[in-house]
GROMACS .gro file of C-alpha atoms in nm:
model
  276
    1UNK     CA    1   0.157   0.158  -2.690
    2UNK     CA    2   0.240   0.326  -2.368
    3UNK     CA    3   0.029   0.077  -2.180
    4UNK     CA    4   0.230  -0.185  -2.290
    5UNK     CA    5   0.579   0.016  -2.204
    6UNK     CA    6   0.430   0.092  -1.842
    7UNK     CA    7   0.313  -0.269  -1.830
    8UNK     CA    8   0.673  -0.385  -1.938
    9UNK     CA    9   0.856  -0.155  -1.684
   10UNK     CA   10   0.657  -0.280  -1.425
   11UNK     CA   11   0.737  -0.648  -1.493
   12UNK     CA   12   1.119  -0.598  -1.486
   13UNK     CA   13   1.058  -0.429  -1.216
   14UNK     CA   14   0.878  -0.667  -1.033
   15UNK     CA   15   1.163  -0.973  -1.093
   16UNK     CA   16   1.414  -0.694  -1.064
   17UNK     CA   17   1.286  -0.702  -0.714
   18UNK     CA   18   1.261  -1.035  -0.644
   19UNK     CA   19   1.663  -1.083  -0.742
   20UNK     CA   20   1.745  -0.823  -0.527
   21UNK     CA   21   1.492  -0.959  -0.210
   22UNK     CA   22   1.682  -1.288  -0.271
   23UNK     CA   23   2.039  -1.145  -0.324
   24UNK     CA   24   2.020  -0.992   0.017
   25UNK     CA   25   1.894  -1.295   0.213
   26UNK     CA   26   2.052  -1.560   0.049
   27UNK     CA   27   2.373  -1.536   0.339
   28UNK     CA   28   2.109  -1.672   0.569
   29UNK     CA   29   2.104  -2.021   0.383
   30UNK     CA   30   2.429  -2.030   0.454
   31UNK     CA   31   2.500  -1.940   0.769
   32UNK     CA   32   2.190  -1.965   0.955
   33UNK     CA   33   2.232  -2.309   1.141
   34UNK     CA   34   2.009  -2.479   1.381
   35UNK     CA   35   2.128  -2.500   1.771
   36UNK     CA   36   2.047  -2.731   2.009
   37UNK     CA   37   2.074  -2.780   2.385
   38UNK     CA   38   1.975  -3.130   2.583
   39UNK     CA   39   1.843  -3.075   2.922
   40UNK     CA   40   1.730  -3.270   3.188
   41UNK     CA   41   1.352  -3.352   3.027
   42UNK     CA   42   1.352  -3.170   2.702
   43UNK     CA   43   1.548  -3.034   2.420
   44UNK     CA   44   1.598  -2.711   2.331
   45UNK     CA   45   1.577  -2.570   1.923
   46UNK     CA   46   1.721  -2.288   1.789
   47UNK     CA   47   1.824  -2.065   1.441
   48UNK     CA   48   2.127  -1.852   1.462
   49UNK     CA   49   2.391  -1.712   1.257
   50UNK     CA   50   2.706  -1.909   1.265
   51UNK     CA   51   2.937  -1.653   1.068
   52UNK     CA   52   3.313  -1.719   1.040
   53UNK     CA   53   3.488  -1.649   1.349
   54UNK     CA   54   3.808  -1.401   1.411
   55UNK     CA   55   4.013  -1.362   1.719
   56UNK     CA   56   3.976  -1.070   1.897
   57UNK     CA   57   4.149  -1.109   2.256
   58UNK     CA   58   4.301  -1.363   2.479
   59UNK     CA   59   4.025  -1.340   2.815
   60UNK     CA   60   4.275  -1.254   3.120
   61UNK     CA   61   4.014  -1.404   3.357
   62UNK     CA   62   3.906  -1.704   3.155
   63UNK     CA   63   4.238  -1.755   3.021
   64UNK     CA   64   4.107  -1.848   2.719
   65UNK     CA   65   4.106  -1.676   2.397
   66UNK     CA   66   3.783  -1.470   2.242
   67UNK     CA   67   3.641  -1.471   1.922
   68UNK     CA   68   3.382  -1.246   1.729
   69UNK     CA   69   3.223  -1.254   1.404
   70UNK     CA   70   3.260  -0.903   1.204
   71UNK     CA   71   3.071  -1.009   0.925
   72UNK     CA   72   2.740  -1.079   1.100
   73UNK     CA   73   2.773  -0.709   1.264
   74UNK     CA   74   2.865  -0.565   0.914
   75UNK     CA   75   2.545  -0.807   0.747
   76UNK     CA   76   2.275  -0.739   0.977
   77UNK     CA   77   2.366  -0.337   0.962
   78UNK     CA   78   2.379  -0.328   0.611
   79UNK     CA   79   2.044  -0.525   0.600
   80UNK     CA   80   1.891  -0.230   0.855
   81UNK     CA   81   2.017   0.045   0.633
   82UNK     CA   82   1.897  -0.098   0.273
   83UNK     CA   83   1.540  -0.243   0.405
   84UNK     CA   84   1.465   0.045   0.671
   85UNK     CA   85   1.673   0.366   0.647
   86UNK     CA   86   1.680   0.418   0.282
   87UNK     CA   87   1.294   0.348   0.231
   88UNK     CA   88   1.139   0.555   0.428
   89UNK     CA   89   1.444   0.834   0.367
   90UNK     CA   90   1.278   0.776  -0.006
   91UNK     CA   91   0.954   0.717   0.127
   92UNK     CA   92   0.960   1.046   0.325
   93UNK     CA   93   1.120   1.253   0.009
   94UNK     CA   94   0.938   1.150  -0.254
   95UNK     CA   95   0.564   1.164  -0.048
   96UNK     CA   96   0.657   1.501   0.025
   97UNK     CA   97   0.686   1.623  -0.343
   98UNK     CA   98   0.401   1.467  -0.441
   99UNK     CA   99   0.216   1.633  -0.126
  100UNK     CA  100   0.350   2.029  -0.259
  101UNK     CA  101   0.268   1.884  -0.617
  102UNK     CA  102  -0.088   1.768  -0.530
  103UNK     CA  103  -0.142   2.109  -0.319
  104UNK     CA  104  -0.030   2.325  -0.580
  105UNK     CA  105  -0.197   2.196  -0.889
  106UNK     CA  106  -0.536   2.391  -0.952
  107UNK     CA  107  -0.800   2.254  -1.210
  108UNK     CA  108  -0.806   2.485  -1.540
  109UNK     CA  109  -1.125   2.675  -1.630
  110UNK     CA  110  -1.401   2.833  -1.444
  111UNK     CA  111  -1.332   2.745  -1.041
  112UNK     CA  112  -1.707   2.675  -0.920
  113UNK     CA  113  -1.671   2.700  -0.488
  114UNK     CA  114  -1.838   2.385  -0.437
  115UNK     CA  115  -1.586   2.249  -0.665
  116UNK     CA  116  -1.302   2.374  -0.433
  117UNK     CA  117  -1.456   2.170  -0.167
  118UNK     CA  118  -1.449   1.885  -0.330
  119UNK     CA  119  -1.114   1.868  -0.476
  120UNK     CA  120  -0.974   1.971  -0.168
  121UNK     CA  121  -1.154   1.691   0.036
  122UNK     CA  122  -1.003   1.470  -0.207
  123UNK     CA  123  -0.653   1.633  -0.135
  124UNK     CA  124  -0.666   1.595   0.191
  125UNK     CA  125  -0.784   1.213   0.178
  126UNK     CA  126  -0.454   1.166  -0.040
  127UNK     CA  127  -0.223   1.346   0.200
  128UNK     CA  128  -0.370   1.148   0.504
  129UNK     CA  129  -0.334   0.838   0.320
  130UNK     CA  130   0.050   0.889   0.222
  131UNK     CA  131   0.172   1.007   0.595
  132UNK     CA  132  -0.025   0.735   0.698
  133UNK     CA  133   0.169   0.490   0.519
  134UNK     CA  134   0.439   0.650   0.638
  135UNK     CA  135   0.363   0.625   1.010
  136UNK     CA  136   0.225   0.269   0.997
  137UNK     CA  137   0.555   0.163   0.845
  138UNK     CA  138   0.795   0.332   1.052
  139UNK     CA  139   0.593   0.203   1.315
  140UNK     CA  140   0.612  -0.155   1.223
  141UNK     CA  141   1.007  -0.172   1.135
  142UNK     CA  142   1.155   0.018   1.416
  143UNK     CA  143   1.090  -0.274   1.677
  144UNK     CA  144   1.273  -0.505   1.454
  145UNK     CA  145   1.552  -0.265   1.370
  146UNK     CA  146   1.609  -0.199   1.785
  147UNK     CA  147   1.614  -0.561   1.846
  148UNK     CA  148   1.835  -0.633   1.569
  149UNK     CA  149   2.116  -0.328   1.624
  150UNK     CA  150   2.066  -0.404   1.970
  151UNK     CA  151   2.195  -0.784   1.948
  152UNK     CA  152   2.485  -0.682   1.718
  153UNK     CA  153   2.624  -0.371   1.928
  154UNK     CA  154   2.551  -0.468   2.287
  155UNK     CA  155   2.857  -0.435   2.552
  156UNK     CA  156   2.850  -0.702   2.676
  157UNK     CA  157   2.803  -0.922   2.378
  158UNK     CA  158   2.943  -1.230   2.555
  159UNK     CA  159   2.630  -1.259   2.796
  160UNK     CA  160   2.291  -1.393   2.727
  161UNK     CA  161   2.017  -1.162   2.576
  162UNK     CA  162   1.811  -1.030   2.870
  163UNK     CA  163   1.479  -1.237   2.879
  164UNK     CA  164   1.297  -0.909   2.792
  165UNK     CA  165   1.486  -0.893   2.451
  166UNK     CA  166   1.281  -1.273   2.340
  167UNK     CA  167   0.938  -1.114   2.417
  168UNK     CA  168   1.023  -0.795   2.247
  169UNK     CA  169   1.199  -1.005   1.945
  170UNK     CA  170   0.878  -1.177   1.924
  171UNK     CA  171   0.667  -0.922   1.933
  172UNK     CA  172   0.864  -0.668   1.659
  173UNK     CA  173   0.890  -0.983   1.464
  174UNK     CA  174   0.480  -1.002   1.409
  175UNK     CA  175   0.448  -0.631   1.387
  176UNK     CA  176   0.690  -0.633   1.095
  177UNK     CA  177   0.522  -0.906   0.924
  178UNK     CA  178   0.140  -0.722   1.005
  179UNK     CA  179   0.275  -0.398   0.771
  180UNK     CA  180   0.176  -0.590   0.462
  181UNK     CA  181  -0.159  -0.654   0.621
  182UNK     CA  182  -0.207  -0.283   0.747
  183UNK     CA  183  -0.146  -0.145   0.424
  184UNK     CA  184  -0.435  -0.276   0.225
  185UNK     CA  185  -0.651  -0.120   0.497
  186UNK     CA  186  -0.557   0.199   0.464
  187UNK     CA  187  -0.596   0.177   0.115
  188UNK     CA  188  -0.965   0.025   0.141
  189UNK     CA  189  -1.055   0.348   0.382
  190UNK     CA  190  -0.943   0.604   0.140
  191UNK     CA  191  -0.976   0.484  -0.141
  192UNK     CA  192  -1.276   0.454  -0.348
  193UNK     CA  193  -1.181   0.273  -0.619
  194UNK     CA  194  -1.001   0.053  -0.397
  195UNK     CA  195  -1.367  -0.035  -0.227
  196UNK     CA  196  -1.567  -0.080  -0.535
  197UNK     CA  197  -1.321  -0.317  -0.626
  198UNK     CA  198  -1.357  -0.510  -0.303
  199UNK     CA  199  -1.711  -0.475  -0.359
  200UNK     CA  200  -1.694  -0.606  -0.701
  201UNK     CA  201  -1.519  -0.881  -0.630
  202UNK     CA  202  -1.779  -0.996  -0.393
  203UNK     CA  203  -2.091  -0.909  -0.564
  204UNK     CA  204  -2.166  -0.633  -0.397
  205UNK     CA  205  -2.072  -0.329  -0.606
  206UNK     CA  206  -2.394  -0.123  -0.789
  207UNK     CA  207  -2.294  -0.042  -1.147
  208UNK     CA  208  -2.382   0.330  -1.247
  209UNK     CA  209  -2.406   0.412  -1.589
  210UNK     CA  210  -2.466   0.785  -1.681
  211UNK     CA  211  -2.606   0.994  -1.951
  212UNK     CA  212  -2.585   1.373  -2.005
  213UNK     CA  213  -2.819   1.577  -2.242
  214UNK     CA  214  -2.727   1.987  -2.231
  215UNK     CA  215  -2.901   2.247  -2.334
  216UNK     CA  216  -2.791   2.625  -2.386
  217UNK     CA  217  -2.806   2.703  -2.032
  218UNK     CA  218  -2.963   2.378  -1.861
  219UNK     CA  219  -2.768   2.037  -1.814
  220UNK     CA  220  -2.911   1.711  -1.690
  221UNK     CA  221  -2.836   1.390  -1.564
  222UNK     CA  222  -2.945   1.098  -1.563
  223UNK     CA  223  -2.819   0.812  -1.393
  224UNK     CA  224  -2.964   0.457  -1.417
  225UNK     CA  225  -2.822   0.173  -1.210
  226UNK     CA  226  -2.815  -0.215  -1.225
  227UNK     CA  227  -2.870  -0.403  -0.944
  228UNK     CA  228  -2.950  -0.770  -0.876
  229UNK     CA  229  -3.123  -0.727  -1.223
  230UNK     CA  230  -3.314  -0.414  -1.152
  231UNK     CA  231  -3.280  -0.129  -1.339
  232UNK     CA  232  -3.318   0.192  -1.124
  233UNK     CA  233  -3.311   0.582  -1.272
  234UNK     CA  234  -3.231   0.925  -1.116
  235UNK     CA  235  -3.278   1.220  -1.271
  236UNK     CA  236  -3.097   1.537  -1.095
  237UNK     CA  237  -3.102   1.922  -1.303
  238UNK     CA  238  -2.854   2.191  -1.319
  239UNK     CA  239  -2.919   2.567  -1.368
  240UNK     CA  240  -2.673   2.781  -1.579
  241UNK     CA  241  -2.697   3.193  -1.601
  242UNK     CA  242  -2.994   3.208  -1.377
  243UNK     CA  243  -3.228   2.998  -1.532
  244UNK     CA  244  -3.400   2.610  -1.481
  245UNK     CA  245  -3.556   2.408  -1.801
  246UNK     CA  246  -3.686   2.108  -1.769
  247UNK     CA  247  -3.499   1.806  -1.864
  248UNK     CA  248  -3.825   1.622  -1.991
  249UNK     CA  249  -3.985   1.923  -2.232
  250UNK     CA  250  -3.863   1.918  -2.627
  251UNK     CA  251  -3.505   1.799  -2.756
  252UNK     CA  252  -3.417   1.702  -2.431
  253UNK     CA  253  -3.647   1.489  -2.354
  254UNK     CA  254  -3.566   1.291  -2.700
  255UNK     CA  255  -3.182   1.329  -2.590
  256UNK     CA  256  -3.227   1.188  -2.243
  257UNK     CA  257  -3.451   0.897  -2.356
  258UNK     CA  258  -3.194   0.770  -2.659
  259UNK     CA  259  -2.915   0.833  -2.408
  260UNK     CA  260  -3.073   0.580  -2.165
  261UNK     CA  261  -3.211   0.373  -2.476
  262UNK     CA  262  -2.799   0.342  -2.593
  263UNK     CA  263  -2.686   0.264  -2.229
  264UNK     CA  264  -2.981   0.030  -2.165
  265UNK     CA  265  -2.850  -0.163  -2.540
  266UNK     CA  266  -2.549  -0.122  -2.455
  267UNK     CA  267  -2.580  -0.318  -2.079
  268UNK     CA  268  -2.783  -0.531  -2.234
  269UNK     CA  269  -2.530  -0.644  -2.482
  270UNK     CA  270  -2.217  -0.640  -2.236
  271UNK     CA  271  -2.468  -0.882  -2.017
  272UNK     CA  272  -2.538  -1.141  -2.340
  273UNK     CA  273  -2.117  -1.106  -2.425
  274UNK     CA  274  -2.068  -1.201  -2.058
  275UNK     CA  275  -2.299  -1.517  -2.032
  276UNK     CA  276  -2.157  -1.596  -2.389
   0.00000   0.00000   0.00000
């Protein structure tokens, strides 16, 4: 039942948005006009905005009067707050609660050392991957912002943009658009689930199925993996208060084998439902 809830939230979530996304950018279909200029052997092509025009001064060189357009200032600021300020204001908030949460949480039970080196490899590998994020999309979206702010709140916003501003338009342009690429990287090197899904995808994960048989103070495991239609087994042993048994020798040796003989039947049906 939750499932479904979570599963529910997320799809109104999703369209929810997508309205928004297209709330915020549909201006540009109406204002965004294509420019041209003839010259002497070719003609030039360009998108601006073309936003209502007020008065704003009568030029006392010129002679002639001047116009701006407030609403493409007020537009394209608005756009810079909602799409880069407030995320990573959010982004930089919430990551860092879940950073003190993730820090301060401690497994319950019996704290084995090698344990603790684990879980805390694995907490670091989380934290890296969230300021990571971070970084990479600060990184991406600050060219984009400059360029844009710096259009709308020039001096002299009369004169042409200096031919500097087109290369680094271009280039901020492309590095904004790379974030969504970047992102699944960072995910695929720290995250392991992330891989064997990759892998799966392709063919190229190794399923593991494991079995545990425990005595009173002796565990082991056994491991047997599928590959390319090959079964392959591990066996690995485990010593509580002092002491080794082995895995093989009485009840668990009958535990181990109908462990392996359920996971084998069970593969083996899973395969035939499959090809079915």
């Amino acid at each position: 039942m939750k499932a479904h809830i979570i599963e529910r939230k997320a799809r109104h979530s999703i369209i929810l948005v997508w309205l928004f996304s297209f709330a915020i950018a549909s201006p540009l279909l109406v204002f965004r006009k294509l420019h041209q200029r003839q010259w002497k052997n070719h003609l030039e092509q360009w998108c601006d905005d073309k936003w209502p025009l007020v008065f704003k001064y009568i030029s006392l060189e010129l002679g002639v009067p001047v116009y701006h357009q407030p609403a493409r200032k007020i537009y394209w600021t608005t756009l810079s707050v909602v799409l880069f300020l407030i995320p990573i204001l959010v982004m930089a908030i919430a990551y860092t609660r879940i950073i003190k949460t993730l820090w301060a949480a401690k497994t319950p039970g019996e704290r084995v050392p090698k344990d603790i080196t684990v879980q805390t490899r694995m907490k670091r590998k989380i934290v890296l991957t969230l300021v990571l994020i971070m970084i990479v999309f600060a990184v991406c979206w600050v060219p984009i912002q400059f360029t844009i702010l710096y259009a709308e709140y020039k001096p002299e916003k009369n004169l042409q943009l200096e031919q500097w501003y087109t290369q680094l338009s271009f280039f901020a342009h492309v590095l904004a658009f790379a974030n969504s690429s970047i992102n699944p990287m960072i995910y695929a090197g720290f995250n392991d689930n992330f891989k064997k899904g990759f892998k799966q995808m392709f063919g190229l994960y190794k399923k593991r199925y494991t079995s545990v048989s425990r005595l009173d103070d002796s565990s082991t495991t056994v491991v047997t993996s599928l590959s390319k239609g090959r079964i392959f087994k591990e066996e690995s042993s485990f010593t509580l208060n002092g002491k080794t048994r082995d895995a093989w020798n009485g009840s668990a040796q009958a535990c181990s084998k109908m462990a392996i003989y359920e996971e084998l039947n069970n593969l083996v049906c899973s395969s035939s439902d499959n090809g079915m």
